[in-house]
Short mmCIF file of C-alpha atoms in Angstrom, two decimals:
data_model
loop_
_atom_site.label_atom_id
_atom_site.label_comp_id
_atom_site.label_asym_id
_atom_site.label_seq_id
_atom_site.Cartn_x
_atom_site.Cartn_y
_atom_site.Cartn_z
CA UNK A 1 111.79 13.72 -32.26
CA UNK A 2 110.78 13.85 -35.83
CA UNK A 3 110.55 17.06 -38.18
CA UNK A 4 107.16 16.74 -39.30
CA UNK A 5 105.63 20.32 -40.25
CA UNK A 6 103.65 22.03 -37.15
CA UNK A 7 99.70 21.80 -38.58
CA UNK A 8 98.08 25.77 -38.08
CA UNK A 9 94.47 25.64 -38.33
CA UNK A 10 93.05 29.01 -38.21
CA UNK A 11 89.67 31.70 -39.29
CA UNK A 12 90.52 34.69 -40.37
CA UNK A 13 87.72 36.58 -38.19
CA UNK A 14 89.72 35.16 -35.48
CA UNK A 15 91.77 37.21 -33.54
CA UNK A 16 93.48 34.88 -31.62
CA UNK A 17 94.64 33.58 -34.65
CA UNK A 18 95.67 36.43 -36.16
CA UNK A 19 97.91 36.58 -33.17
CA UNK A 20 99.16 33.03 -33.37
CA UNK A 21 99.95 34.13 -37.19
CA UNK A 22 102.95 36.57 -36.00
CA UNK A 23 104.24 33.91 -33.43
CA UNK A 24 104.18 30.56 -35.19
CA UNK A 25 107.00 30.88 -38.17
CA UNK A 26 109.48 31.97 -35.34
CA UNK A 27 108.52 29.36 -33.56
CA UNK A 28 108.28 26.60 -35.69
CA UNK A 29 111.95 27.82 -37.59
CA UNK A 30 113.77 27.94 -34.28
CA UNK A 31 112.95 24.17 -33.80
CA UNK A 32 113.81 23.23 -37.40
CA UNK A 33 110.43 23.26 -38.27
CA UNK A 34 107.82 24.17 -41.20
CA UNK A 35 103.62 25.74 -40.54
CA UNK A 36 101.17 24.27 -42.89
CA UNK A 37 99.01 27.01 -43.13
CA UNK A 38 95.00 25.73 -42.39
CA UNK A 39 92.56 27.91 -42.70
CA UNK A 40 89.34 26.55 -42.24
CA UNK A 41 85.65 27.10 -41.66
CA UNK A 42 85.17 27.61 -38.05
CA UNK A 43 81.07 27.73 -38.47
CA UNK A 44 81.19 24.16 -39.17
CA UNK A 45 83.15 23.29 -36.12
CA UNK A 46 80.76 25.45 -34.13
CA UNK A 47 77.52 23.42 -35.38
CA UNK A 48 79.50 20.19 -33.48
CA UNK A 49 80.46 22.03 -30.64
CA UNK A 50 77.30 24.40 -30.31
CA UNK A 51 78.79 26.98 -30.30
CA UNK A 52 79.20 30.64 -31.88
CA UNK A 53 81.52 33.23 -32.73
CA UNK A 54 82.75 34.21 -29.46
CA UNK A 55 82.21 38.49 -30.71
CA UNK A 56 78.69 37.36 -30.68
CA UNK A 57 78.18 35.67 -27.01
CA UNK A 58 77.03 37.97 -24.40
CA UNK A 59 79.66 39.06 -21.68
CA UNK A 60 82.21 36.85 -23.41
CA UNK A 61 82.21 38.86 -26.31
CA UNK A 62 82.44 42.51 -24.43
CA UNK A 63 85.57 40.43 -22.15
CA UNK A 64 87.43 39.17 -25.11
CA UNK A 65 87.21 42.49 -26.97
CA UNK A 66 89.04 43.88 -23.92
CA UNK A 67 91.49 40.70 -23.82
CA UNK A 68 92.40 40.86 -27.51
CA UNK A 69 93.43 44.86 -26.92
CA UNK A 70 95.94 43.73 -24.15
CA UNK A 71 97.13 40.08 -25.65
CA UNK A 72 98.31 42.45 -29.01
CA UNK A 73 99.59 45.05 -26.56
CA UNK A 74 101.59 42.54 -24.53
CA UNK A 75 103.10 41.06 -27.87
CA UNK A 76 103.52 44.89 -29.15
CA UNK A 77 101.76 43.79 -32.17
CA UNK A 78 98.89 46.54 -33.85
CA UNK A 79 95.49 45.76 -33.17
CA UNK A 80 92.01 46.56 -33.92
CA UNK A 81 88.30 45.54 -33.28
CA UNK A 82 87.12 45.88 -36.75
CA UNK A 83 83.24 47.16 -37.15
CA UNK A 84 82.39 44.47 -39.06
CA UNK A 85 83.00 41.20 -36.52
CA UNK A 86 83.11 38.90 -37.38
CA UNK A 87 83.70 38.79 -41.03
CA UNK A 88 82.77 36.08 -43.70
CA UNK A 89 85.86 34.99 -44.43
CA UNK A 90 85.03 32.28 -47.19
CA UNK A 91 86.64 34.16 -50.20
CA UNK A 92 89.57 34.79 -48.02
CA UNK A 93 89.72 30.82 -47.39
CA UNK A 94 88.94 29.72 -50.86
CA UNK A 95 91.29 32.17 -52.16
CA UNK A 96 94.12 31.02 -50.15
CA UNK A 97 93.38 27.33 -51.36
CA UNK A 98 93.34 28.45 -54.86
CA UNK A 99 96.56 30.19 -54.55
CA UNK A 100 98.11 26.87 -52.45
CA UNK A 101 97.59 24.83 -55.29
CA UNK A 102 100.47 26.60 -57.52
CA UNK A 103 102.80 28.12 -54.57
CA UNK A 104 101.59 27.77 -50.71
CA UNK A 105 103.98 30.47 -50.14
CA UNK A 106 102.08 32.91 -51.81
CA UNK A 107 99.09 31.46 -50.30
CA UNK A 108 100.78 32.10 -46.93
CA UNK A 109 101.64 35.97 -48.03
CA UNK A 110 97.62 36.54 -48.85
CA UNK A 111 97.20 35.14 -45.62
CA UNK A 112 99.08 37.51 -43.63
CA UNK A 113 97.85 40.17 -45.95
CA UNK A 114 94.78 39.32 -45.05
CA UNK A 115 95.18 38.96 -41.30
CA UNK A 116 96.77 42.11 -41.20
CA UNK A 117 93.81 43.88 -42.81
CA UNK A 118 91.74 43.17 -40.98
CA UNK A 119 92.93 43.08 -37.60
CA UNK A 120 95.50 45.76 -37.82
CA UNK A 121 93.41 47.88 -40.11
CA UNK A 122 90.30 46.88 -39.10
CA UNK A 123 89.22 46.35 -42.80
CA UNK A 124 86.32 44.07 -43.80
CA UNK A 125 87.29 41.27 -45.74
CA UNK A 126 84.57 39.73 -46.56
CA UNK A 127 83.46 40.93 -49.94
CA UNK A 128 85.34 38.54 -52.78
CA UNK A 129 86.57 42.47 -54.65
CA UNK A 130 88.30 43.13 -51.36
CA UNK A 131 90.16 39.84 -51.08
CA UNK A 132 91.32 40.55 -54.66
CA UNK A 133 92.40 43.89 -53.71
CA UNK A 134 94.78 42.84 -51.16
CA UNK A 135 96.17 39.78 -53.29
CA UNK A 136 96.96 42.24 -56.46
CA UNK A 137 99.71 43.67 -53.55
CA UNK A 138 100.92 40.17 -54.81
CA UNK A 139 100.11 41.38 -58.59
CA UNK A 140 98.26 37.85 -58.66
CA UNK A 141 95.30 39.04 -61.47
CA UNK A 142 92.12 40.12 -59.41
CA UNK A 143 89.73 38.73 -61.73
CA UNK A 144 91.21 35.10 -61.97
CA UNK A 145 91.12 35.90 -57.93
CA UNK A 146 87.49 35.85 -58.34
CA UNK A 147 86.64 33.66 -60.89
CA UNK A 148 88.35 31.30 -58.36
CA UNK A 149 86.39 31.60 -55.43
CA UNK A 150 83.60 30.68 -57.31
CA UNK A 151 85.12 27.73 -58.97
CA UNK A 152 83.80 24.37 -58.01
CA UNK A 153 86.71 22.46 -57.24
CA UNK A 154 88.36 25.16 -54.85
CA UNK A 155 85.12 25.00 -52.89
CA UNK A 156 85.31 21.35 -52.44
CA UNK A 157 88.88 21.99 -51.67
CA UNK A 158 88.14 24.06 -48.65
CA UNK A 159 84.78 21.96 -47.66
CA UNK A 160 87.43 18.98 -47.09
CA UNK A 161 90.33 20.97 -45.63
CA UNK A 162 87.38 21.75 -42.70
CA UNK A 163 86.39 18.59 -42.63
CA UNK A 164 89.61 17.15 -42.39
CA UNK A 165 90.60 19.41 -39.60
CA UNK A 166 87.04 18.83 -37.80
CA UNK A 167 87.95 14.71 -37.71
CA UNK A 168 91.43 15.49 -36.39
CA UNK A 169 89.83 17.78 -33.65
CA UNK A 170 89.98 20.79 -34.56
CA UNK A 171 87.05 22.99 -32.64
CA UNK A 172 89.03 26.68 -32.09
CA UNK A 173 91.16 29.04 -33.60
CA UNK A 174 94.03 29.09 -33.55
CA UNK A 175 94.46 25.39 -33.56
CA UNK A 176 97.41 23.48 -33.72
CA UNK A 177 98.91 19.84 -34.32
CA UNK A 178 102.51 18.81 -33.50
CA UNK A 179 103.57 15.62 -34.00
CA UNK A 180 100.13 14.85 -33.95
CA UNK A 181 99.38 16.13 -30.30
CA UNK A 182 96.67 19.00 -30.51
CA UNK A 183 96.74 22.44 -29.02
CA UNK A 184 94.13 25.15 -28.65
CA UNK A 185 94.75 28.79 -28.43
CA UNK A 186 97.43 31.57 -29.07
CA UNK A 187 97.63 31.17 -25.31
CA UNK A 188 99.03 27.56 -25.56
CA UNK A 189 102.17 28.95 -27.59
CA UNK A 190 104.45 28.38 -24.69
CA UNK A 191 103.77 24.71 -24.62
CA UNK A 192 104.16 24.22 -27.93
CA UNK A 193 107.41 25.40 -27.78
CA UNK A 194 108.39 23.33 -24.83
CA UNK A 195 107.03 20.15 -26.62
CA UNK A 196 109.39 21.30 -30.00
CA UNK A 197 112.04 21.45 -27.60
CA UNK A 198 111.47 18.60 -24.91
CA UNK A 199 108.62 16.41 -26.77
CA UNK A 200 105.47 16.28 -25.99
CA UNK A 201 104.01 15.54 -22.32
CA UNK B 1 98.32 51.72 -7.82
CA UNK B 2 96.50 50.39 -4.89
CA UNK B 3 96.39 47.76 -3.06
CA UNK B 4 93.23 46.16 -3.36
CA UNK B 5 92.52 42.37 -3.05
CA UNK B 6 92.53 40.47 -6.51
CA UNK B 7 88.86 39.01 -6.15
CA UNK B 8 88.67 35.28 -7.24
CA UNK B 9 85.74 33.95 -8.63
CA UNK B 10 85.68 30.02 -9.30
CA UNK B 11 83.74 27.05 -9.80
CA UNK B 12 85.11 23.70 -7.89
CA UNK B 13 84.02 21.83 -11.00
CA UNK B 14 86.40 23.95 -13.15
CA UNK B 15 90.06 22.29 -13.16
CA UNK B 16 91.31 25.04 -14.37
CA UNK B 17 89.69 27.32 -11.42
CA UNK B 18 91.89 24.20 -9.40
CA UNK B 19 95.15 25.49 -11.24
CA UNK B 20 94.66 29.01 -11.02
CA UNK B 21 93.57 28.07 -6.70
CA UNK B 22 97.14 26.33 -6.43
CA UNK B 23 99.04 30.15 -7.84
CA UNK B 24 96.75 32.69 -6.97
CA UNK B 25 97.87 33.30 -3.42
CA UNK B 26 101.71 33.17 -4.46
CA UNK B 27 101.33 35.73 -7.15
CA UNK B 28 99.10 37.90 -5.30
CA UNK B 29 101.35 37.57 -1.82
CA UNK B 30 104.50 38.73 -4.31
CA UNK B 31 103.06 42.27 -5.00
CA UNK B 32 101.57 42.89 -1.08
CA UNK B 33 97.44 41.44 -2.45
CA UNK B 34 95.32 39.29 -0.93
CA UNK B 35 92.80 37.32 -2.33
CA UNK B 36 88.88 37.45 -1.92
CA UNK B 37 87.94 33.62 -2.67
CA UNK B 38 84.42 33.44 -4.19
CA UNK B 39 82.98 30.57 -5.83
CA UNK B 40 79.96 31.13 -7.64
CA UNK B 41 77.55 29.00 -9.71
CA UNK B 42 78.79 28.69 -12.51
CA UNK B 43 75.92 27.27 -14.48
CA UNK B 44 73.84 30.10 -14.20
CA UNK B 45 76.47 32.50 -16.07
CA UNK B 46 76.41 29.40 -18.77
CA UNK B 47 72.63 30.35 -19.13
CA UNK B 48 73.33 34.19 -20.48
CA UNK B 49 76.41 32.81 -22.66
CA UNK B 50 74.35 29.81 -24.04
CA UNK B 51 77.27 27.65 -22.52
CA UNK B 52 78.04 24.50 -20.85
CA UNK B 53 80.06 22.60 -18.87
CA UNK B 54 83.88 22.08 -20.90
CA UNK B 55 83.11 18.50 -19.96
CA UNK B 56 79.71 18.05 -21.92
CA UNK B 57 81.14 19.79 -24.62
CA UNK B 58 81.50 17.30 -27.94
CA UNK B 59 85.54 17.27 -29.06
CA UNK B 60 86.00 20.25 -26.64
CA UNK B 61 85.51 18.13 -23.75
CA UNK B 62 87.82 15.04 -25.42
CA UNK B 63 90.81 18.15 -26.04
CA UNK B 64 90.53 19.30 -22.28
CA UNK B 65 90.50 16.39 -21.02
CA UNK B 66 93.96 15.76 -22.37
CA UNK B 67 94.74 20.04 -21.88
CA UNK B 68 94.26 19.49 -18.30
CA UNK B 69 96.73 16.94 -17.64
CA UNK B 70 99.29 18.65 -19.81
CA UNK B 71 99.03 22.07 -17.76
CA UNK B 72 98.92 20.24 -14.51
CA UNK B 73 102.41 18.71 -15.86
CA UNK B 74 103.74 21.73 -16.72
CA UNK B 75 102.89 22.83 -12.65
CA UNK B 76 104.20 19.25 -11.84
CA UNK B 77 100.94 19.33 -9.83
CA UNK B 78 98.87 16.53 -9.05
CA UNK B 79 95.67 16.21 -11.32
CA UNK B 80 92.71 13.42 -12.10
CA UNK B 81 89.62 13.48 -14.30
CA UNK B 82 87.60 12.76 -11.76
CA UNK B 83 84.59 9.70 -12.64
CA UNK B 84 81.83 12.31 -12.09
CA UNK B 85 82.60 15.77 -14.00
CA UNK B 86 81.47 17.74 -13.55
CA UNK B 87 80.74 17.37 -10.23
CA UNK B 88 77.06 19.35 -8.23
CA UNK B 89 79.33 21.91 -6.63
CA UNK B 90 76.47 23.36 -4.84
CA UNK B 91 76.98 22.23 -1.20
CA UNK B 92 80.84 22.39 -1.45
CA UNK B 93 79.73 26.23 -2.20
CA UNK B 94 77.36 26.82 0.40
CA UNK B 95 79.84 25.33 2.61
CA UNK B 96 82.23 28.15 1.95
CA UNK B 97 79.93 30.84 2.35
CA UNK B 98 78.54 29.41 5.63
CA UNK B 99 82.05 29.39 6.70
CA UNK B 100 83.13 32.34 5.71
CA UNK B 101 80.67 34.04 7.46
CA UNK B 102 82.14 33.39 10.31
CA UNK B 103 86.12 33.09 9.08
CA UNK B 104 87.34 33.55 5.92
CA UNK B 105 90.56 31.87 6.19
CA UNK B 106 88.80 28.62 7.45
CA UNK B 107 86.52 28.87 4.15
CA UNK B 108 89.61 29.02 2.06
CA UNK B 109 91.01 26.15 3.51
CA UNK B 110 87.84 24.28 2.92
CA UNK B 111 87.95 25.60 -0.62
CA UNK B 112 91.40 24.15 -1.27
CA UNK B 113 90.62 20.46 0.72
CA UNK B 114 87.24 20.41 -1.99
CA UNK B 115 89.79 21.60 -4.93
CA UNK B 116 92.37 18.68 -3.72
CA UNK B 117 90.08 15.92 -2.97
CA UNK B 118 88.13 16.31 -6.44
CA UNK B 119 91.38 17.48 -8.79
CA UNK B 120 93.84 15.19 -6.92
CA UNK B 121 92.11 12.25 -5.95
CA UNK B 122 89.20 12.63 -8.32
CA UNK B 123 86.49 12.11 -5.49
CA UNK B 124 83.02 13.50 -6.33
CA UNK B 125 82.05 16.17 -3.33
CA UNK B 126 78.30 16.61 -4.71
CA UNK B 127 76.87 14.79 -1.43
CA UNK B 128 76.69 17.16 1.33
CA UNK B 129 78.04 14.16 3.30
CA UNK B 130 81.13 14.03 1.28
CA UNK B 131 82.13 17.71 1.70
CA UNK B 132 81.35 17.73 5.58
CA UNK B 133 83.47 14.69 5.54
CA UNK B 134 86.12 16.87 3.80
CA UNK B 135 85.44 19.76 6.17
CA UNK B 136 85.75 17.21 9.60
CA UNK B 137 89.47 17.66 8.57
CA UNK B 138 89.22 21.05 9.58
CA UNK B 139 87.13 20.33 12.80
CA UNK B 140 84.30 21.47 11.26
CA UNK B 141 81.26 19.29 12.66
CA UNK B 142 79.87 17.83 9.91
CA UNK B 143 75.95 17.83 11.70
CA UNK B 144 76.18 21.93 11.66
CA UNK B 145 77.87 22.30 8.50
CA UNK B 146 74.86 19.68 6.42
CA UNK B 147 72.25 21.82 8.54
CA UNK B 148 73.77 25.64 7.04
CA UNK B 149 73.71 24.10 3.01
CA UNK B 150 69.65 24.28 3.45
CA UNK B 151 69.53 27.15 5.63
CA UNK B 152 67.48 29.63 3.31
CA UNK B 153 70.35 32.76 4.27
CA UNK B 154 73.31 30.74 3.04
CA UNK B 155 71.38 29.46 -0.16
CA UNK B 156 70.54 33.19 -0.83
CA UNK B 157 73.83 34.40 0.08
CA UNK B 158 75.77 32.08 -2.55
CA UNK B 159 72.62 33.79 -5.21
CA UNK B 160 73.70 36.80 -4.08
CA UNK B 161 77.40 36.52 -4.77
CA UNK B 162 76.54 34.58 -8.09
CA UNK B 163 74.70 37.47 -9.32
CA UNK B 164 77.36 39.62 -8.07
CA UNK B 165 79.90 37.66 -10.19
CA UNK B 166 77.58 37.86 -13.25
CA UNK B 167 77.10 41.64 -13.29
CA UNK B 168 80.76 42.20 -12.88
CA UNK B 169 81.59 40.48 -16.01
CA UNK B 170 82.63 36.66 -14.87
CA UNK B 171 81.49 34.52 -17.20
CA UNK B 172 83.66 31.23 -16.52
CA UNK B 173 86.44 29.53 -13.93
CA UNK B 174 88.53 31.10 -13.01
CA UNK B 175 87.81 35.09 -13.21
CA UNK B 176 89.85 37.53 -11.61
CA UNK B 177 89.39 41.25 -11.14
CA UNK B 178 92.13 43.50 -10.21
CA UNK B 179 91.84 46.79 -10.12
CA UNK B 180 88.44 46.39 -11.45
CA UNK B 181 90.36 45.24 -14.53
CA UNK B 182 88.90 41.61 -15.55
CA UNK B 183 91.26 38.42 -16.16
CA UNK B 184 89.34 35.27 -17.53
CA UNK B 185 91.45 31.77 -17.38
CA UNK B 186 94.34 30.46 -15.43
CA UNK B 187 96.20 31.05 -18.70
CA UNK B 188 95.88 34.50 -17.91
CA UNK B 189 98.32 34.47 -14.67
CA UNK B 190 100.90 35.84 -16.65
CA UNK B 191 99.15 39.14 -17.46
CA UNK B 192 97.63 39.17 -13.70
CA UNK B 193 101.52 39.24 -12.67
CA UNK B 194 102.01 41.86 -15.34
CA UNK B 195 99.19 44.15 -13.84
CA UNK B 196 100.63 43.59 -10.00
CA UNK B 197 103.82 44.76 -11.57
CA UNK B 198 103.24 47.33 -13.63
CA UNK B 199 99.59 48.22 -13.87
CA UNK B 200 96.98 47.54 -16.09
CA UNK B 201 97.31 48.06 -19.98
#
């Protein structure tokens, strides 16, 4: 079995993957394993897969607002259905790219930060000022924050992160690749772990 | 808590409604429940989500496709994608409410030979002739049963329980209410046990 990192392709306005984001370090470290942290733009996977943002579907979206309420209390993790869901995450995104060019763990401490925000505070992160709020907990300088989200290059950056998740497979969040074999959902945790352990089946 | 049956609401097409019909009885059984089977169409709950079938679904389908096999490894159950998927599950559904009419427990069994022959063996039970065939296994005769599947009561009956299904919340295969609490997926087994055990949360 190789030691290749565990791929984590995730939205922020997802709470499924906010929930996969307190599992998969454990996970991956107890196997001798790293998480490349992928956030990318779900929207664009939904325009191939026609579909939405599962808050927005009728029934679905009253069931899963239920189902998210009892996955977090099963875990005993905090959870909240934020008023604004779901959120445009695209400042979050481009400012964890930004940050993963100098230090992707400080990129992956924004990401938590923002996670945690938003569904364990219920904050909106959408505004570009708010993302920069949370990151300064990381005294990274809120204006080169923003002047980064609006910078050319970190756009790309995130256009082809999506894009390169998209032609891997990537349709859901959370979504994961080990060893190259995919898996969707927080739900699909336990066979993740059984293919870090066993290999994949 | 009481002891109400866990209703079951499926869709043969659904292979994961086929998983969740191989563990449903066990679970339930453990905590002193029995199960109301009730398929229901399916596509019509697809028309207030603005869903479709997995199958049709571009990379969604391609990922399930391989999702399937994995969970029905993990069960070390037998599974096939079956040449025509999804299957017209219409008559196999008629069937079962024609039959259960009469007896329920002769209606599951048909349920479970329909799951088995499309899931296991990967035969397409669209034709009315194919799931009287299936049913002759149960000494069923096959004239009577292709007669009830255009008898105007049993078509409105399986409308009836559709809608039923609908305005209760189900939304896709399987869906389980216990306790009036609602379970989508066979991925959510674990938190069905849970409930048996110790309630809802």
């Amino acid at each position: 079995m190789s030691g290749q990192p565990i791929d984590f392709y995730f939205e922020f306005a997802s709470p499924y993957g906010y929930l996969a984001s307190l599992e998969i370090e454990n996970v991956a470290e107890k196997y001798g394993r790293t998480v490349n942290w992928r956030p990318f733009m779900l929207g664009a996977a939904f325009k191939v897969t026609n579909s939405a943002p599962n808050m927005t579907i009728p029934m679905k979206g009253d069931y899963l607002a239920r189902d998210i309420v009892r996955c977090a209390k099963m875990m005993n993790v905090p959870i909240v259905i934020p008023d604004v869901s779901p959120m445009n995450s695209l400042a979050a995104m481009r400012a964890f790219y930004w940050l993963n060019e100098a230090d992707p763990e400080v990129a992956v401490k924004l990401a938590k930060g923002v996670f945690r925000a938003h569904w364990a505070e219920g904050r909106d992160l959408s505004p570009a000022e708010a993302v920069a709020a949370e990151a300064a907990a990381l005294d990274i300088d809120a204006n080169a924050l923003i002047e980064a989200i609006q910078d050319p290059t970190i756009k790309e950056l995130l256009k082809q992160e999506t894009q390169t998740g998209i032609d891997r497979g990537a349709f859901g969040s959370p979504f994961f690749f080990v060893d190259g074999e995919a898996y969707w959902g927080h739900d699909r945790m336990g066979q993740i772990e059984y293919h870090l352990e066993h290999g994949g089946i």
